[in-house]
Amino acid sequence: MERIIFLCVVSACLASVHTQTFLLNPKWSPIGYKEHDVQGGNTAMDEIIKTNENQASRILDGTTSLRDGDIAVSAGKRSKVCFARSCLWSKSVDGHVYIAYKLSPEYSELEKNQIVKGMENVERDTCVRFVPWTHQQDFIDIQPKSGCWSYLGSRGGRQTLSLQSPNCLQVGVISHELMHALGFVHEQSRIDRDNYVTIMWENIWRDRLRNFQKFKTDNLGLPYDYSSIMHFGMYAYSQDGQPTIIAKSSKDVKLGQTSILSQIDKMKINKLYQCGWCDDDDYYSK
């Protein structure tokens, strides 16, 4: 009798393992993110995907959903590309773009300091300055909601930017979401991206294919930037651990950034906001 009971228990355990393996198999799993080893570390977007796929709903509330993994879109409104003055933050007479922000009291002092580091990352060599909110009509309300996400460009009034704690409180992730708030889409969403990268559609989880759509972008006369903080990593939304984006120039080109803005990222900010005090040649000479 004890032997029979033992065999039944073993059989039940094996069945449980088999079921779990089936459910978590990337061919069947509803999760659009697969862990993998990346030489040089994950990109900021890899961390965002990991957090948003595992913990954040693609439907933020009854009227707002996520596009491209981390861009908040309100129902009835298209996520416009922010190369029009209507969705840019106002520039001051001194040439800087001052963006007011408010931090949730739910963040600890250490977490607030980390968010400020992400802001300083965007400010460095650009005309953008983040200032604590006092009375400004337009401002970013940074909250530890579910996942890492932002609206695209300035929406007018209070706009939420979510940095879930602790998953989203990495300098690169914070900088990435602030870049969305400034009006930038993902680099591989550029209208001319097919000249520079190959999208491996067969390796992408089927219900995340729309995250690789292109925008009709104004590229500001700047070159394609494989190293942009806004670029998807090579394995973004991979269903089988195989690359989903490959650079046409070389398969060894690293896509995306872990923590810092690229020089072209900084140039984009200054060109979009028409900061005339910054010379493009300065970047290439550094």
PDB file of C-alpha atoms in Angstrom:
ATOM      1  CA  MET A   1       0.000   0.000   0.000  1.00  0.00           C
ATOM      2  CA  GLU A   2       2.822   2.450   0.896  1.00  0.00           C
ATOM      3  CA  ARG A   3       4.488   1.696  -2.432  1.00  0.00           C
ATOM      4  CA  ILE A   4       1.257   2.430  -4.301  1.00  0.00           C
ATOM      5  CA  ILE A   5       0.838   5.717  -2.441  1.00  0.00           C
ATOM      6  CA  PHE A   6       4.460   6.625  -3.211  1.00  0.00           C
ATOM      7  CA  LEU A   7       3.974   5.909  -6.920  1.00  0.00           C
ATOM      8  CA  CYS A   8       0.807   8.009  -6.971  1.00  0.00           C
ATOM      9  CA  VAL A   9       2.617  10.955  -5.385  1.00  0.00           C
ATOM     10  CA  VAL A  10       5.502  10.673  -7.866  1.00  0.00           C
ATOM     11  CA  SER A  11       3.049  10.453 -10.744  1.00  0.00           C
ATOM     12  CA  ALA A  12       1.196  13.554  -9.533  1.00  0.00           C
ATOM     13  CA  CYS A  13       4.452  15.490  -9.190  1.00  0.00           C
ATOM     14  CA  LEU A  14       5.569  14.551 -12.693  1.00  0.00           C
ATOM     15  CA  ALA A  15       2.192  15.558 -14.078  1.00  0.00           C
ATOM     16  CA  SER A  16       2.469  18.895 -12.292  1.00  0.00           C
ATOM     17  CA  VAL A  17       5.958  19.499 -13.725  1.00  0.00           C
ATOM     18  CA  HIS A  18       4.758  18.541 -17.195  1.00  0.00           C
ATOM     19  CA  THR A  19       1.815  20.928 -16.936  1.00  0.00           C
ATOM     20  CA  GLN A  20       4.016  23.740 -15.672  1.00  0.00           C
ATOM     21  CA  THR A  21       6.515  23.155 -18.505  1.00  0.00           C
ATOM     22  CA  PHE A  22       3.671  23.267 -21.019  1.00  0.00           C
ATOM     23  CA  LEU A  23       2.198  26.454 -19.619  1.00  0.00           C
ATOM     24  CA  LEU A  24       5.537  28.260 -19.424  1.00  0.00           C
ATOM     25  CA  ASN A  25       6.776  27.122 -22.822  1.00  0.00           C
ATOM     26  CA  PRO A  26       7.397  30.256 -24.916  1.00  0.00           C
ATOM     27  CA  LYS A  27       5.307  28.787 -27.717  1.00  0.00           C
ATOM     28  CA  TRP A  28       2.289  28.873 -25.434  1.00  0.00           C
ATOM     29  CA  SER A  29       3.111  31.421 -22.754  1.00  0.00           C
ATOM     30  CA  PRO A  30       1.182  34.703 -22.823  1.00  0.00           C
ATOM     31  CA  ILE A  31       4.299  36.483 -21.629  1.00  0.00           C
ATOM     32  CA  GLY A  32       6.092  38.413 -24.359  1.00  0.00           C
ATOM     33  CA  TYR A  33       9.430  38.369 -22.597  1.00  0.00           C
ATOM     34  CA  LYS A  34      12.018  35.616 -22.377  1.00  0.00           C
ATOM     35  CA  GLU A  35      15.028  35.732 -20.073  1.00  0.00           C
ATOM     36  CA  HIS A  36      18.322  35.471 -21.911  1.00  0.00           C
ATOM     37  CA  ASP A  37      21.969  36.252 -21.408  1.00  0.00           C
ATOM     38  CA  VAL A  38      23.112  39.382 -23.196  1.00  0.00           C
ATOM     39  CA  GLN A  39      26.760  40.273 -23.495  1.00  0.00           C
ATOM     40  CA  GLY A  40      27.248  43.664 -21.885  1.00  0.00           C
ATOM     41  CA  GLY A  41      23.996  43.538 -19.932  1.00  0.00           C
ATOM     42  CA  ASN A  42      20.355  44.194 -20.705  1.00  0.00           C
ATOM     43  CA  THR A  43      19.220  47.447 -22.258  1.00  0.00           C
ATOM     44  CA  ALA A  44      16.900  49.902 -20.519  1.00  0.00           C
ATOM     45  CA  MET A  45      14.080  48.651 -22.743  1.00  0.00           C
ATOM     46  CA  ASP A  46      14.802  45.034 -21.805  1.00  0.00           C
ATOM     47  CA  GLU A  47      14.221  45.949 -18.166  1.00  0.00           C
ATOM     48  CA  ILE A  48      11.044  47.813 -19.070  1.00  0.00           C
ATOM     49  CA  ILE A  49       9.706  44.856 -21.046  1.00  0.00           C
ATOM     50  CA  LYS A  50      10.511  42.468 -18.204  1.00  0.00           C
ATOM     51  CA  THR A  51       8.627  44.629 -15.711  1.00  0.00           C
ATOM     52  CA  ASN A  52       5.671  45.502 -17.904  1.00  0.00           C
ATOM     53  CA  GLU A  53       5.100  42.013 -19.270  1.00  0.00           C
ATOM     54  CA  ASN A  54       5.325  40.278 -15.919  1.00  0.00           C
ATOM     55  CA  GLN A  55       3.594  42.797 -13.691  1.00  0.00           C
ATOM     56  CA  ALA A  56       1.783  45.543 -15.584  1.00  0.00           C
ATOM     57  CA  SER A  57      -1.472  45.147 -17.455  1.00  0.00           C
ATOM     58  CA  ARG A  58      -1.492  46.391 -21.040  1.00  0.00           C
ATOM     59  CA  ILE A  59      -4.762  48.096 -20.105  1.00  0.00           C
ATOM     60  CA  LEU A  60      -3.872  50.734 -17.514  1.00  0.00           C
ATOM     61  CA  ASP A  61      -7.472  51.695 -16.851  1.00  0.00           C
ATOM     62  CA  GLY A  62     -10.753  51.895 -18.731  1.00  0.00           C
ATOM     63  CA  THR A  63      -9.497  54.571 -21.126  1.00  0.00           C
ATOM     64  CA  THR A  64      -5.725  54.110 -21.332  1.00  0.00           C
ATOM     65  CA  SER A  65      -3.563  51.306 -22.717  1.00  0.00           C
ATOM     66  CA  LEU A  66       0.101  50.727 -23.605  1.00  0.00           C
ATOM     67  CA  ARG A  67       1.503  50.883 -27.094  1.00  0.00           C
ATOM     68  CA  ASP A  68       4.967  49.656 -28.088  1.00  0.00           C
ATOM     69  CA  GLY A  69       5.440  48.263 -24.599  1.00  0.00           C
ATOM     70  CA  ASP A  70       5.575  51.473 -22.566  1.00  0.00           C
ATOM     71  CA  ILE A  71       3.837  54.389 -24.324  1.00  0.00           C
ATOM     72  CA  ALA A  72       0.518  55.281 -22.703  1.00  0.00           C
ATOM     73  CA  VAL A  73      -2.293  55.975 -25.160  1.00  0.00           C
ATOM     74  CA  SER A  74      -5.748  57.253 -24.251  1.00  0.00           C
ATOM     75  CA  ALA A  75      -8.788  55.739 -25.974  1.00  0.00           C
ATOM     76  CA  GLY A  76      -9.829  57.719 -29.019  1.00  0.00           C
ATOM     77  CA  LYS A  77      -6.412  59.370 -29.309  1.00  0.00           C
ATOM     78  CA  ARG A  78      -3.597  58.166 -31.509  1.00  0.00           C
ATOM     79  CA  SER A  79      -0.111  58.194 -30.012  1.00  0.00           C
ATOM     80  CA  LYS A  80       1.093  61.052 -32.198  1.00  0.00           C
ATOM     81  CA  VAL A  81       4.717  61.480 -33.058  1.00  0.00           C
ATOM     82  CA  CYS A  82       5.806  64.563 -31.212  1.00  0.00           C
ATOM     83  CA  PHE A  83       7.674  66.440 -33.923  1.00  0.00           C
ATOM     84  CA  ALA A  84       5.036  69.189 -33.912  1.00  0.00           C
ATOM     85  CA  ARG A  85       5.121  72.251 -31.687  1.00  0.00           C
ATOM     86  CA  SER A  86       1.684  71.359 -30.288  1.00  0.00           C
ATOM     87  CA  CYS A  87       3.025  68.570 -28.071  1.00  0.00           C
ATOM     88  CA  LEU A  88       6.371  69.999 -27.046  1.00  0.00           C
ATOM     89  CA  TRP A  89       7.149  71.509 -23.675  1.00  0.00           C
ATOM     90  CA  SER A  90       7.516  75.276 -23.687  1.00  0.00           C
ATOM     91  CA  LYS A  91      10.965  76.811 -24.031  1.00  0.00           C
ATOM     92  CA  SER A  92      11.952  79.705 -21.797  1.00  0.00           C
ATOM     93  CA  VAL A  93      13.412  82.959 -23.045  1.00  0.00           C
ATOM     94  CA  ASP A  94      16.771  81.880 -21.612  1.00  0.00           C
ATOM     95  CA  GLY A  95      16.902  78.983 -24.098  1.00  0.00           C
ATOM     96  CA  HIS A  96      16.158  76.194 -21.622  1.00  0.00           C
ATOM     97  CA  VAL A  97      13.135  73.928 -21.512  1.00  0.00           C
ATOM     98  CA  TYR A  98      11.940  73.799 -17.913  1.00  0.00           C
ATOM     99  CA  ILE A  99       9.760  70.786 -17.128  1.00  0.00           C
ATOM    100  CA  ALA A 100       8.030  70.756 -13.765  1.00  0.00           C
ATOM    101  CA  TYR A 101       7.702  67.436 -11.968  1.00  0.00           C
ATOM    102  CA  LYS A 102       6.004  66.143  -8.844  1.00  0.00           C
ATOM    103  CA  LEU A 103       7.187  63.016  -7.037  1.00  0.00           C
ATOM    104  CA  SER A 104       4.780  60.744  -5.193  1.00  0.00           C
ATOM    105  CA  PRO A 105       5.210  60.761  -1.393  1.00  0.00           C
ATOM    106  CA  GLU A 106       5.196  56.960  -1.641  1.00  0.00           C
ATOM    107  CA  TYR A 107       8.797  57.061  -2.831  1.00  0.00           C
ATOM    108  CA  SER A 108      11.545  56.886  -0.222  1.00  0.00           C
ATOM    109  CA  GLU A 109      14.308  59.503  -0.172  1.00  0.00           C
ATOM    110  CA  LEU A 110      16.691  57.038  -1.808  1.00  0.00           C
ATOM    111  CA  GLU A 111      14.169  56.360  -4.563  1.00  0.00           C
ATOM    112  CA  LYS A 112      13.602  60.077  -5.107  1.00  0.00           C
ATOM    113  CA  ASN A 113      17.361  60.581  -5.407  1.00  0.00           C
ATOM    114  CA  GLN A 114      17.505  57.829  -8.017  1.00  0.00           C
ATOM    115  CA  ILE A 115      14.773  59.495 -10.067  1.00  0.00           C
ATOM    116  CA  VAL A 116      16.669  62.794  -9.910  1.00  0.00           C
ATOM    117  CA  LYS A 117      19.762  60.986 -11.252  1.00  0.00           C
ATOM    118  CA  GLY A 118      17.698  59.862 -14.224  1.00  0.00           C
ATOM    119  CA  MET A 119      16.655  63.476 -14.792  1.00  0.00           C
ATOM    120  CA  GLU A 120      20.264  64.654 -14.584  1.00  0.00           C
ATOM    121  CA  ASN A 121      21.096  62.024 -17.183  1.00  0.00           C
ATOM    122  CA  VAL A 122      18.710  63.721 -19.619  1.00  0.00           C
ATOM    123  CA  GLU A 123      19.799  67.240 -18.655  1.00  0.00           C
ATOM    124  CA  ARG A 124      23.494  66.604 -19.328  1.00  0.00           C
ATOM    125  CA  ASP A 125      24.558  68.404 -22.557  1.00  0.00           C
ATOM    126  CA  THR A 126      20.955  69.344 -23.383  1.00  0.00           C
ATOM    127  CA  CYS A 127      18.770  72.401 -22.801  1.00  0.00           C
ATOM    128  CA  VAL A 128      16.218  70.438 -20.736  1.00  0.00           C
ATOM    129  CA  ARG A 129      15.915  71.173 -17.030  1.00  0.00           C
ATOM    130  CA  PHE A 130      13.601  69.361 -14.621  1.00  0.00           C
ATOM    131  CA  VAL A 131      12.335  71.524 -11.774  1.00  0.00           C
ATOM    132  CA  PRO A 132      10.149  70.620  -8.762  1.00  0.00           C
ATOM    133  CA  TRP A 133       6.514  71.544  -9.312  1.00  0.00           C
ATOM    134  CA  THR A 134       5.244  74.609  -7.498  1.00  0.00           C
ATOM    135  CA  HIS A 135       2.403  76.216  -9.424  1.00  0.00           C
ATOM    136  CA  GLN A 136       3.043  75.334 -13.088  1.00  0.00           C
ATOM    137  CA  GLN A 137      -0.022  74.359 -15.105  1.00  0.00           C
ATOM    138  CA  ASP A 138       1.782  71.654 -17.083  1.00  0.00           C
ATOM    139  CA  PHE A 139       3.802  69.102 -15.136  1.00  0.00           C
ATOM    140  CA  ILE A 140       4.794  65.434 -14.895  1.00  0.00           C
ATOM    141  CA  ASP A 141       3.319  63.553 -11.962  1.00  0.00           C
ATOM    142  CA  ILE A 142       5.691  60.639 -11.281  1.00  0.00           C
ATOM    143  CA  GLN A 143       3.930  57.774  -9.527  1.00  0.00           C
ATOM    144  CA  PRO A 144       4.915  54.198  -8.498  1.00  0.00           C
ATOM    145  CA  LYS A 145       2.044  52.647 -10.444  1.00  0.00           C
ATOM    146  CA  SER A 146       2.164  49.240 -12.114  1.00  0.00           C
ATOM    147  CA  GLY A 147       4.993  49.146 -14.627  1.00  0.00           C
ATOM    148  CA  CYS A 148       7.240  51.676 -16.388  1.00  0.00           C
ATOM    149  CA  TRP A 149       5.416  53.933 -18.843  1.00  0.00           C
ATOM    150  CA  SER A 150       4.838  57.472 -20.028  1.00  0.00           C
ATOM    151  CA  TYR A 151       2.624  59.462 -22.352  1.00  0.00           C
ATOM    152  CA  LEU A 152       4.247  60.836 -25.492  1.00  0.00           C
ATOM    153  CA  GLY A 153       5.174  64.508 -25.327  1.00  0.00           C
ATOM    154  CA  SER A 154       3.396  67.223 -23.390  1.00  0.00           C
ATOM    155  CA  ARG A 155      -0.344  66.632 -23.020  1.00  0.00           C
ATOM    156  CA  GLY A 156      -1.149  69.800 -21.099  1.00  0.00           C
ATOM    157  CA  GLY A 157      -1.950  69.927 -17.387  1.00  0.00           C
ATOM    158  CA  ARG A 158      -0.968  67.075 -15.080  1.00  0.00           C
ATOM    159  CA  GLN A 159       0.293  63.948 -16.831  1.00  0.00           C
ATOM    160  CA  THR A 160       1.254  60.718 -15.142  1.00  0.00           C
ATOM    161  CA  LEU A 161       4.572  58.972 -15.639  1.00  0.00           C
ATOM    162  CA  SER A 162       4.803  55.586 -13.920  1.00  0.00           C
ATOM    163  CA  LEU A 163       8.011  54.298 -12.335  1.00  0.00           C
ATOM    164  CA  GLN A 164       7.125  51.201 -10.371  1.00  0.00           C
ATOM    165  CA  SER A 165       9.280  50.587  -7.328  1.00  0.00           C
ATOM    166  CA  PRO A 166      11.804  49.033  -7.343  1.00  0.00           C
ATOM    167  CA  ASN A 167      11.752  47.550 -10.865  1.00  0.00           C
ATOM    168  CA  CYS A 168      11.670  50.822 -12.825  1.00  0.00           C
ATOM    169  CA  LEU A 169      14.022  52.800 -10.617  1.00  0.00           C
ATOM    170  CA  GLN A 170      17.110  52.304 -12.738  1.00  0.00           C
ATOM    171  CA  VAL A 171      18.763  55.375 -14.228  1.00  0.00           C
ATOM    172  CA  GLY A 172      18.459  54.079 -17.801  1.00  0.00           C
ATOM    173  CA  VAL A 173      14.798  53.164 -17.396  1.00  0.00           C
ATOM    174  CA  ILE A 174      13.982  56.526 -15.821  1.00  0.00           C
ATOM    175  CA  SER A 175      15.803  58.352 -18.636  1.00  0.00           C
ATOM    176  CA  HIS A 176      13.988  56.273 -21.270  1.00  0.00           C
ATOM    177  CA  GLU A 177      10.550  57.178 -19.900  1.00  0.00           C
ATOM    178  CA  LEU A 178      11.511  60.854 -19.593  1.00  0.00           C
ATOM    179  CA  MET A 179      12.544  60.775 -23.259  1.00  0.00           C
ATOM    180  CA  HIS A 180       9.039  59.583 -24.127  1.00  0.00           C
ATOM    181  CA  ALA A 181       7.641  62.462 -22.090  1.00  0.00           C
ATOM    182  CA  LEU A 182       9.831  64.814 -24.142  1.00  0.00           C
ATOM    183  CA  GLY A 183       8.214  63.451 -27.297  1.00  0.00           C
ATOM    184  CA  PHE A 184      10.489  60.673 -28.582  1.00  0.00           C
ATOM    185  CA  VAL A 185       9.387  57.263 -29.847  1.00  0.00           C
ATOM    186  CA  HIS A 186      11.584  54.164 -29.945  1.00  0.00           C
ATOM    187  CA  GLU A 187      14.490  54.402 -32.362  1.00  0.00           C
ATOM    188  CA  GLN A 188      13.581  51.282 -34.342  1.00  0.00           C
ATOM    189  CA  SER A 189      10.132  52.836 -34.924  1.00  0.00           C
ATOM    190  CA  ARG A 190      11.728  55.338 -37.345  1.00  0.00           C
ATOM    191  CA  ILE A 191      10.157  55.349 -40.773  1.00  0.00           C
ATOM    192  CA  ASP A 192      13.541  54.484 -42.362  1.00  0.00           C
ATOM    193  CA  ARG A 193      14.512  51.740 -39.906  1.00  0.00           C
ATOM    194  CA  ASP A 194      14.417  48.965 -42.543  1.00  0.00           C
ATOM    195  CA  ASN A 195      17.531  50.504 -44.101  1.00  0.00           C
ATOM    196  CA  TYR A 196      19.443  49.828 -40.893  1.00  0.00           C
ATOM    197  CA  VAL A 197      17.944  46.851 -39.057  1.00  0.00           C
ATOM    198  CA  THR A 198      16.192  43.626 -39.937  1.00  0.00           C
ATOM    199  CA  ILE A 199      13.128  42.746 -37.876  1.00  0.00           C
ATOM    200  CA  MET A 200      13.034  38.977 -37.349  1.00  0.00           C
ATOM    201  CA  TRP A 201       9.250  38.674 -37.344  1.00  0.00           C
ATOM    202  CA  GLU A 202       9.276  34.905 -36.946  1.00  0.00           C
ATOM    203  CA  ASN A 203      11.056  35.182 -33.586  1.00  0.00           C
ATOM    204  CA  ILE A 204       8.649  37.707 -32.050  1.00  0.00           C
ATOM    205  CA  TRP A 205       5.827  36.599 -29.779  1.00  0.00           C
ATOM    206  CA  ARG A 206       2.797  36.797 -32.065  1.00  0.00           C
ATOM    207  CA  ASP A 207       0.639  39.143 -29.962  1.00  0.00           C
ATOM    208  CA  ARG A 208       3.519  41.637 -29.633  1.00  0.00           C
ATOM    209  CA  LEU A 209       4.144  42.100 -33.353  1.00  0.00           C
ATOM    210  CA  ARG A 210       2.426  45.484 -33.265  1.00  0.00           C
ATOM    211  CA  ASN A 211       5.173  46.746 -30.926  1.00  0.00           C
ATOM    212  CA  PHE A 212       7.463  46.753 -33.965  1.00  0.00           C
ATOM    213  CA  GLN A 213       5.353  48.996 -36.174  1.00  0.00           C
ATOM    214  CA  LYS A 214       6.907  52.102 -37.701  1.00  0.00           C
ATOM    215  CA  PHE A 215       5.933  55.729 -37.107  1.00  0.00           C
ATOM    216  CA  LYS A 216       5.979  58.410 -39.779  1.00  0.00           C
ATOM    217  CA  THR A 217       8.841  60.219 -38.114  1.00  0.00           C
ATOM    218  CA  ASP A 218      10.785  63.362 -38.838  1.00  0.00           C
ATOM    219  CA  ASN A 219      14.312  62.151 -38.137  1.00  0.00           C
ATOM    220  CA  LEU A 220      15.614  65.710 -37.644  1.00  0.00           C
ATOM    221  CA  GLY A 221      18.384  65.138 -40.181  1.00  0.00           C
ATOM    222  CA  LEU A 222      20.214  62.860 -37.734  1.00  0.00           C
ATOM    223  CA  PRO A 223      21.639  59.396 -38.461  1.00  0.00           C
ATOM    224  CA  TYR A 224      20.081  56.151 -37.288  1.00  0.00           C
ATOM    225  CA  ASP A 225      21.276  55.498 -33.745  1.00  0.00           C
ATOM    226  CA  TYR A 226      21.929  51.866 -32.826  1.00  0.00           C
ATOM    227  CA  SER A 227      23.153  53.054 -29.419  1.00  0.00           C
ATOM    228  CA  SER A 228      20.103  55.134 -28.495  1.00  0.00           C
ATOM    229  CA  ILE A 229      18.606  54.770 -25.014  1.00  0.00           C
ATOM    230  CA  MET A 230      15.335  54.532 -26.982  1.00  0.00           C
ATOM    231  CA  HIS A 231      16.334  51.487 -29.046  1.00  0.00           C
ATOM    232  CA  PHE A 232      14.893  48.019 -28.369  1.00  0.00           C
ATOM    233  CA  GLY A 233      17.472  45.405 -27.450  1.00  0.00           C
ATOM    234  CA  MET A 234      18.372  42.620 -29.838  1.00  0.00           C
ATOM    235  CA  TYR A 235      16.096  40.123 -28.064  1.00  0.00           C
ATOM    236  CA  ALA A 236      13.081  42.334 -27.340  1.00  0.00           C
ATOM    237  CA  TYR A 237       9.871  40.259 -27.191  1.00  0.00           C
ATOM    238  CA  SER A 238      11.672  37.086 -28.281  1.00  0.00           C
ATOM    239  CA  GLN A 239       9.519  33.996 -28.013  1.00  0.00           C
ATOM    240  CA  ASP A 240      12.361  31.505 -28.370  1.00  0.00           C
ATOM    241  CA  GLY A 241      15.521  33.281 -27.230  1.00  0.00           C
ATOM    242  CA  GLN A 242      16.508  34.162 -30.789  1.00  0.00           C
ATOM    243  CA  PRO A 243      17.198  37.759 -31.907  1.00  0.00           C
ATOM    244  CA  THR A 244      14.230  39.872 -32.940  1.00  0.00           C
ATOM    245  CA  ILE A 245      16.272  42.817 -34.277  1.00  0.00           C
ATOM    246  CA  ILE A 246      19.596  42.563 -36.120  1.00  0.00           C
ATOM    247  CA  ALA A 247      21.691  45.473 -37.356  1.00  0.00           C
ATOM    248  CA  LYS A 248      22.282  45.305 -41.108  1.00  0.00           C
ATOM    249  CA  SER A 249      25.755  46.785 -40.755  1.00  0.00           C
ATOM    250  CA  SER A 250      26.938  43.945 -38.507  1.00  0.00           C
ATOM    251  CA  LYS A 251      25.345  41.263 -36.359  1.00  0.00           C
ATOM    252  CA  ASP A 252      27.820  42.205 -33.618  1.00  0.00           C
ATOM    253  CA  VAL A 253      26.470  45.751 -33.210  1.00  0.00           C
ATOM    254  CA  LYS A 254      25.003  46.224 -29.738  1.00  0.00           C
ATOM    255  CA  LEU A 255      21.542  47.718 -29.821  1.00  0.00           C
ATOM    256  CA  GLY A 256      20.319  50.121 -27.133  1.00  0.00           C
ATOM    257  CA  GLN A 257      21.805  51.430 -23.913  1.00  0.00           C
ATOM    258  CA  THR A 258      21.740  50.249 -20.325  1.00  0.00           C
ATOM    259  CA  SER A 259      21.965  53.564 -18.518  1.00  0.00           C
ATOM    260  CA  ILE A 260      23.237  56.566 -20.494  1.00  0.00           C
ATOM    261  CA  LEU A 261      21.936  58.680 -23.360  1.00  0.00           C
ATOM    262  CA  SER A 262      23.916  58.392 -26.562  1.00  0.00           C
ATOM    263  CA  GLN A 263      25.441  61.494 -28.116  1.00  0.00           C
ATOM    264  CA  ILE A 264      22.779  61.394 -30.836  1.00  0.00           C
ATOM    265  CA  ASP A 265      20.045  61.169 -28.179  1.00  0.00           C
ATOM    266  CA  LYS A 266      21.307  64.476 -26.811  1.00  0.00           C
ATOM    267  CA  MET A 267      21.451  65.968 -30.281  1.00  0.00           C
ATOM    268  CA  LYS A 268      17.837  64.895 -30.877  1.00  0.00           C
ATOM    269  CA  ILE A 269      16.665  66.753 -27.789  1.00  0.00           C
ATOM    270  CA  ASN A 270      18.491  69.916 -28.734  1.00  0.00           C
ATOM    271  CA  LYS A 271      17.335  69.798 -32.355  1.00  0.00           C
ATOM    272  CA  LEU A 272      13.709  69.031 -31.518  1.00  0.00           C
ATOM    273  CA  TYR A 273      13.584  71.885 -29.009  1.00  0.00           C
ATOM    274  CA  GLN A 274      15.660  74.177 -31.249  1.00  0.00           C
ATOM    275  CA  CYS A 275      18.417  74.817 -28.752  1.00  0.00           C
ATOM    276  CA  GLY A 276      20.693  76.874 -30.955  1.00  0.00           C
ATOM    277  CA  TRP A 277      23.495  77.128 -28.433  1.00  0.00           C
ATOM    278  CA  CYS A 278      24.605  73.546 -29.088  1.00  0.00           C
ATOM    279  CA  ASP A 279      26.756  72.819 -32.164  1.00  0.00           C
ATOM    280  CA  ASP A 280      26.404  69.345 -33.705  1.00  0.00           C
ATOM    281  CA  ASP A 281      30.151  69.216 -34.425  1.00  0.00           C
ATOM    282  CA  ASP A 282      30.848  69.361 -30.686  1.00  0.00           C
ATOM    283  CA  TYR A 283      29.334  65.901 -30.262  1.00  0.00           C
ATOM    284  CA  TYR A 284      31.382  64.239 -32.953  1.00  0.00           C
ATOM    285  CA  SER A 285      34.606  65.733 -31.609  1.00  0.00           C
ATOM    286  CA  LYS A 286      34.089  64.289 -28.131  1.00  0.00           C
TER     287      LYS A 286
END
